[in-house]
Amino acid sequence: MIDHRLTVLRTFASCGTVTAAADILGYSPSAVSAQLREYQRAVGVPLVAREGRGLRLTSAGRTLVDRSDALVALWEEIRGEVRDATPGQEPTTLRLGGFSSATGALLSTVAARLHHDHPALDVTITEAEPDRCIDLLTAERLDVAVTVSMQAAPDTETSQIEQIPLLDDPLDVLLPADHPGTTYRALFTTAFTAAGATPRVVHEVADWVSSVEIVSRGLGVGLVPRLVQLSSDLPVVRVPLDGPSAPRRRVLVMLRRSSRAHALVAEAVDLLQRTAADAGTVAGTVTA
């Protein structure tokens, strides 16, 4: 078995701080620090060193983390093969994660289907932003994640994490119901995409519910992803943007490469792809 303290070290390396690693692992920061100290005593060389008020990997620690990638992946593959070869030994838990709108539009449907097909399976959903999903996958706290990247975003695929394109989610313009642009929809859409104008940012909010409230009160216009489900009785109108330059975000499925062949993980990925298609996607793009 893999020493659990190696997992702590690898999570620290991925997250960059003891506090962040503790958050991912569900430990206290002091417990993470203690595990790191114990592990470097067991290994016999310094793996972390003080840097200001925090810690950093030493060159030996970095070497151990990098070289352990193949070991950790092989161990997960072996565990999966042994489990799949033993009747009645399916995993008891499958952990799904993703950003907020994917939870409602995709993950909840997949979780319900998995519950139906595997009554003894405990399916959990964790809402998390993309960077946190990657850390949770690396620490084996998630099995499958739905994440998002915007156009021209850096590639987050690593030697451990595989990403599978799921769909392209267009961003619609969100207007108050009585906005004059809703009457001249075609003109508004053409002008918005062709002009390339930079909007004046007046309000900054962290969730779509707040954005809808601001727009509905006539305090501005905004963008909302097509996956975000809005109630039909809200005093706002969605205006799809057309053309190759229309903004969109790419929705991805992420998983550890070493778990790709596991039966339940493969089933979850397949269900996500089918759920995306059932939600109204064509050739990887959500339709209006």
Short mmCIF file of C-alpha atoms in Angstrom, two decimals:
data_model
loop_
_atom_site.label_atom_id
_atom_site.label_comp_id
_atom_site.label_asym_id
_atom_site.label_seq_id
_atom_site.Cartn_x
_atom_site.Cartn_y
_atom_site.Cartn_z
CA MET A 1 0.00 0.00 0.00
CA ILE A 2 1.01 3.61 -0.54
CA ASP A 3 2.11 5.36 2.65
CA HIS A 4 -0.63 7.89 3.44
CA ARG A 5 2.09 10.40 4.32
CA LEU A 6 3.20 10.34 0.69
CA THR A 7 -0.33 11.44 -0.22
CA VAL A 8 0.02 14.33 2.23
CA LEU A 9 3.34 15.34 0.67
CA ARG A 10 1.93 15.12 -2.85
CA THR A 11 -1.12 17.16 -1.89
CA PHE A 12 1.10 19.80 -0.30
CA ALA A 13 3.15 19.91 -3.51
CA SER A 14 -0.01 20.33 -5.60
CA CYS A 15 -1.61 22.98 -3.37
CA GLY A 16 1.50 24.93 -2.46
CA THR A 17 0.66 25.63 1.19
CA VAL A 18 -0.01 23.60 4.32
CA THR A 19 -3.35 25.36 4.83
CA ALA A 20 -4.56 24.56 1.31
CA ALA A 21 -3.40 20.95 1.60
CA ALA A 22 -5.23 20.62 4.93
CA ASP A 23 -8.41 21.95 3.32
CA ILE A 24 -8.22 19.40 0.50
CA LEU A 25 -7.41 16.47 2.79
CA GLY A 26 -9.87 17.38 5.53
CA TYR A 27 -7.09 17.65 8.12
CA SER A 28 -6.01 20.50 10.37
CA PRO A 29 -2.92 22.46 9.24
CA SER A 30 -1.04 21.24 12.31
CA ALA A 31 -1.84 17.63 11.38
CA VAL A 32 -0.49 18.17 7.86
CA SER A 33 2.71 19.72 9.25
CA ALA A 34 3.12 16.81 11.65
CA GLN A 35 2.64 14.27 8.84
CA LEU A 36 5.26 16.04 6.72
CA ARG A 37 7.75 16.03 9.60
CA GLU A 38 7.11 12.34 10.31
CA TYR A 39 7.50 11.40 6.67
CA GLN A 40 10.80 13.14 6.16
CA ARG A 41 12.12 11.46 9.33
CA ALA A 42 11.02 8.11 7.89
CA VAL A 43 12.60 8.83 4.50
CA GLY A 44 15.78 10.12 6.13
CA VAL A 45 16.25 13.30 4.08
CA PRO A 46 14.69 16.78 4.28
CA LEU A 47 11.59 16.91 2.07
CA VAL A 48 10.34 20.37 3.05
CA ALA A 49 12.12 23.50 4.23
CA ARG A 50 11.07 26.76 5.84
CA GLU A 51 10.47 29.69 3.51
CA GLY A 52 9.26 32.81 5.27
CA ARG A 53 6.24 31.81 7.31
CA GLY A 54 5.51 28.77 5.16
CA LEU A 55 7.11 25.64 3.76
CA ARG A 56 8.47 24.67 0.37
CA LEU A 57 9.60 21.40 -1.16
CA THR A 58 13.31 20.71 -1.14
CA SER A 59 14.92 19.29 -4.27
CA ALA A 60 14.67 15.85 -2.66
CA GLY A 61 10.99 16.43 -1.92
CA ARG A 62 10.34 17.50 -5.50
CA THR A 63 12.16 14.43 -6.81
CA LEU A 64 10.11 12.15 -4.57
CA VAL A 65 6.83 13.75 -5.65
CA ASP A 66 7.71 13.61 -9.34
CA ARG A 67 8.99 10.04 -9.23
CA SER A 68 5.99 8.85 -7.21
CA ASP A 69 3.52 9.78 -9.98
CA ALA A 70 4.01 6.44 -11.72
CA LEU A 71 3.92 4.53 -8.42
CA VAL A 72 0.63 6.09 -7.29
CA ALA A 73 -0.95 5.60 -10.72
CA LEU A 74 0.15 1.96 -10.87
CA TRP A 75 -1.23 1.28 -7.39
CA GLU A 76 -4.62 2.74 -8.33
CA GLU A 77 -4.69 0.65 -11.51
CA ILE A 78 -3.87 -2.50 -9.53
CA ARG A 79 -6.58 -1.78 -6.95
CA GLY A 80 -9.11 -1.24 -9.73
CA GLU A 81 -8.18 -4.42 -11.56
CA VAL A 82 -8.36 -6.50 -8.38
CA ARG A 83 -11.74 -5.02 -7.48
CA ASP A 84 -13.17 -5.43 -10.99
CA ALA A 85 -12.00 -9.06 -11.04
CA THR A 86 -13.79 -9.86 -7.78
CA PRO A 87 -17.59 -10.33 -8.04
CA GLY A 88 -19.52 -8.15 -5.62
CA GLN A 89 -16.52 -5.95 -4.86
CA GLU A 90 -17.63 -2.72 -6.55
CA PRO A 91 -16.53 0.50 -4.81
CA THR A 92 -19.03 1.64 -2.20
CA THR A 93 -18.51 5.34 -2.99
CA LEU A 94 -18.14 7.35 -6.19
CA ARG A 95 -17.19 10.99 -5.67
CA LEU A 96 -18.27 13.56 -8.25
CA GLY A 97 -17.40 17.24 -8.26
CA GLY A 98 -17.76 20.33 -10.36
CA PHE A 99 -18.67 23.99 -10.67
CA SER A 100 -22.09 25.26 -9.61
CA SER A 101 -24.06 25.25 -12.87
CA ALA A 102 -22.70 21.81 -13.79
CA THR A 103 -23.99 20.49 -10.47
CA GLY A 104 -27.56 21.37 -11.36
CA ALA A 105 -27.49 20.70 -15.09
CA LEU A 106 -25.28 17.60 -15.26
CA LEU A 107 -24.00 16.06 -12.04
CA SER A 108 -27.33 15.73 -10.24
CA THR A 109 -28.78 13.80 -13.20
CA VAL A 110 -25.76 11.50 -13.37
CA ALA A 111 -25.80 10.90 -9.61
CA ALA A 112 -29.49 9.98 -9.72
CA ARG A 113 -28.92 7.53 -12.57
CA LEU A 114 -25.98 5.91 -10.76
CA HIS A 115 -28.09 5.58 -7.61
CA HIS A 116 -30.80 3.89 -9.66
CA ASP A 117 -28.44 1.46 -11.39
CA HIS A 118 -26.32 0.75 -8.29
CA PRO A 119 -28.55 0.99 -5.19
CA ALA A 120 -25.70 0.13 -2.82
CA LEU A 121 -23.43 2.83 -4.26
CA ASP A 122 -22.99 6.05 -2.29
CA VAL A 123 -22.62 8.85 -4.85
CA THR A 124 -21.42 12.18 -3.46
CA ILE A 125 -21.28 15.59 -5.17
CA THR A 126 -18.85 18.33 -4.16
CA GLU A 127 -19.21 21.81 -5.62
CA ALA A 128 -15.77 23.24 -6.34
CA GLU A 129 -13.97 25.59 -8.71
CA PRO A 130 -11.67 24.07 -11.39
CA ASP A 131 -8.36 24.53 -9.54
CA ARG A 132 -9.79 22.96 -6.42
CA CYS A 133 -11.22 20.08 -8.47
CA ILE A 134 -7.74 19.30 -9.78
CA ASP A 135 -6.32 19.27 -6.25
CA LEU A 136 -9.18 17.05 -5.04
CA LEU A 137 -8.62 14.64 -7.94
CA THR A 138 -4.89 14.51 -7.27
CA ALA A 139 -5.51 13.78 -3.58
CA GLU A 140 -8.05 11.07 -4.53
CA ARG A 141 -10.85 13.00 -2.81
CA LEU A 142 -12.77 13.10 -6.12
CA ASP A 143 -13.09 10.44 -8.80
CA VAL A 144 -14.67 12.47 -11.62
CA ALA A 145 -14.93 16.25 -11.96
CA VAL A 146 -16.69 18.58 -14.38
CA THR A 147 -14.67 21.75 -14.80
CA VAL A 148 -14.67 24.74 -17.08
CA SER A 149 -12.15 26.84 -18.94
CA MET A 150 -12.67 29.98 -20.96
CA GLN A 151 -11.39 30.49 -24.49
CA ALA A 152 -7.58 30.68 -24.65
CA ALA A 153 -7.30 29.39 -21.09
CA PRO A 154 -4.08 27.50 -20.30
CA ASP A 155 -4.16 23.74 -20.63
CA THR A 156 -4.67 22.11 -17.24
CA GLU A 157 -4.04 18.56 -18.41
CA THR A 158 -1.14 16.89 -16.58
CA SER A 159 0.58 13.54 -16.57
CA GLN A 160 -1.86 12.45 -13.85
CA ILE A 161 -5.07 14.23 -14.87
CA GLU A 162 -6.88 13.50 -18.11
CA GLN A 163 -9.38 15.97 -19.52
CA ILE A 164 -12.15 15.00 -21.91
CA PRO A 165 -14.06 17.76 -23.76
CA LEU A 166 -17.74 17.57 -22.83
CA LEU A 167 -19.36 20.59 -24.47
CA ASP A 168 -18.89 24.24 -25.38
CA ASP A 169 -21.23 26.40 -23.31
CA PRO A 170 -22.10 29.73 -24.99
CA LEU A 171 -22.49 32.88 -22.91
CA ASP A 172 -25.79 34.70 -23.51
CA VAL A 173 -26.39 38.39 -22.91
CA LEU A 174 -28.71 38.92 -19.97
CA LEU A 175 -31.00 41.95 -20.23
CA PRO A 176 -33.84 43.40 -18.16
CA ALA A 177 -37.18 42.33 -19.66
CA ASP A 178 -37.99 45.94 -20.58
CA HIS A 179 -34.56 46.73 -22.06
CA PRO A 180 -34.86 48.27 -25.56
CA GLY A 181 -32.33 45.76 -26.83
CA THR A 182 -34.85 42.96 -26.34
CA THR A 183 -37.10 44.51 -28.98
CA TYR A 184 -34.35 44.78 -31.60
CA ARG A 185 -32.76 41.46 -30.82
CA ALA A 186 -31.04 40.90 -34.17
CA LEU A 187 -29.65 44.44 -34.27
CA PHE A 188 -28.43 44.24 -30.70
CA THR A 189 -26.78 40.86 -31.24
CA THR A 190 -25.04 41.93 -34.44
CA ALA A 191 -23.79 45.17 -32.94
CA PHE A 192 -22.53 43.51 -29.76
CA THR A 193 -20.45 40.88 -31.53
CA ALA A 194 -19.24 43.01 -34.44
CA ALA A 195 -18.27 46.15 -32.55
CA GLY A 196 -15.82 44.43 -30.25
CA ALA A 197 -16.62 47.07 -27.65
CA THR A 198 -15.24 46.67 -24.15
CA PRO A 199 -18.07 46.98 -21.63
CA ARG A 200 -17.76 49.24 -18.61
CA VAL A 201 -17.71 47.00 -15.55
CA VAL A 202 -19.93 48.53 -12.88
CA HIS A 203 -20.75 45.56 -10.65
CA GLU A 204 -18.72 42.46 -9.81
CA VAL A 205 -20.50 39.50 -8.21
CA ALA A 206 -19.50 35.92 -7.49
CA ASP A 207 -22.66 34.05 -8.47
CA TRP A 208 -25.27 34.06 -11.23
CA VAL A 209 -28.20 34.63 -8.86
CA SER A 210 -26.75 38.00 -7.82
CA SER A 211 -26.07 38.86 -11.46
CA VAL A 212 -29.69 38.15 -12.40
CA GLU A 213 -30.92 40.34 -9.53
CA ILE A 214 -28.73 43.25 -10.64
CA VAL A 215 -29.82 42.95 -14.28
CA SER A 216 -33.51 42.56 -13.42
CA ARG A 217 -33.42 45.86 -11.52
CA GLY A 218 -32.08 47.70 -14.56
CA LEU A 219 -28.62 48.27 -13.12
CA GLY A 220 -26.79 46.87 -16.14
CA VAL A 221 -26.55 43.97 -18.56
CA GLY A 222 -24.48 40.84 -18.13
CA LEU A 223 -23.45 37.50 -19.52
CA VAL A 224 -24.83 34.18 -18.36
CA PRO A 225 -23.75 30.68 -19.48
CA ARG A 226 -26.37 28.65 -21.34
CA LEU A 227 -26.06 25.85 -18.77
CA VAL A 228 -27.26 28.14 -16.00
CA GLN A 229 -30.95 27.42 -15.53
CA LEU A 230 -33.07 30.52 -14.95
CA SER A 231 -36.68 30.55 -13.83
CA SER A 232 -39.09 31.59 -16.59
CA ASP A 233 -40.80 34.12 -14.32
CA LEU A 234 -37.68 36.23 -13.80
CA PRO A 235 -37.90 39.76 -15.31
CA VAL A 236 -34.89 39.17 -17.57
CA VAL A 237 -34.33 38.08 -21.16
CA ARG A 238 -31.47 35.97 -22.54
CA VAL A 239 -30.10 37.02 -25.92
CA PRO A 240 -27.85 34.39 -27.58
CA LEU A 241 -24.75 35.73 -29.33
CA ASP A 242 -23.89 34.33 -32.74
CA GLY A 243 -20.73 34.05 -34.80
CA PRO A 244 -17.26 32.55 -34.35
CA SER A 245 -16.18 35.27 -31.93
CA ALA A 246 -19.15 34.79 -29.60
CA PRO A 247 -17.92 34.10 -26.05
CA ARG A 248 -18.16 30.60 -24.69
CA ARG A 249 -16.62 28.42 -22.05
CA ARG A 250 -15.37 24.89 -22.59
CA VAL A 251 -16.78 22.32 -20.19
CA LEU A 252 -14.49 19.37 -19.48
CA VAL A 253 -14.60 16.08 -17.64
CA MET A 254 -11.48 15.48 -15.57
CA LEU A 255 -10.29 12.26 -13.95
CA ARG A 256 -7.09 10.57 -12.94
CA ARG A 257 -5.58 8.70 -15.87
CA SER A 258 -5.00 5.72 -13.61
CA SER A 259 -8.74 5.41 -12.91
CA ARG A 260 -9.92 5.66 -16.52
CA ALA A 261 -10.42 1.90 -16.92
CA HIS A 262 -12.37 1.47 -13.68
CA ALA A 263 -15.89 0.35 -14.52
CA LEU A 264 -17.79 2.90 -12.41
CA VAL A 265 -15.58 5.81 -13.45
CA ALA A 266 -16.04 4.88 -17.11
CA GLU A 267 -19.80 4.61 -16.53
CA ALA A 268 -19.91 8.05 -14.91
CA VAL A 269 -18.02 9.61 -17.82
CA ASP A 270 -20.35 7.94 -20.31
CA LEU A 271 -23.40 9.17 -18.39
CA LEU A 272 -22.02 12.71 -18.34
CA GLN A 273 -21.54 12.64 -22.10
CA ARG A 274 -25.07 11.33 -22.65
CA THR A 275 -26.56 13.82 -20.20
CA ALA A 276 -24.83 16.67 -22.02
CA ALA A 277 -26.28 15.42 -25.31
CA ASP A 278 -29.77 15.06 -23.81
CA ALA A 279 -29.54 18.62 -22.48
CA GLY A 280 -29.51 19.88 -26.06
CA THR A 281 -25.96 19.77 -27.30
CA VAL A 282 -24.93 19.34 -30.90
CA ALA A 283 -21.34 18.57 -31.86
CA GLY A 284 -20.13 19.63 -28.44
CA THR A 285 -22.01 22.94 -28.31
CA VAL A 286 -25.08 23.78 -26.27
CA THR A 287 -27.84 24.86 -28.66
CA ALA A 288 -30.10 27.84 -28.13
#
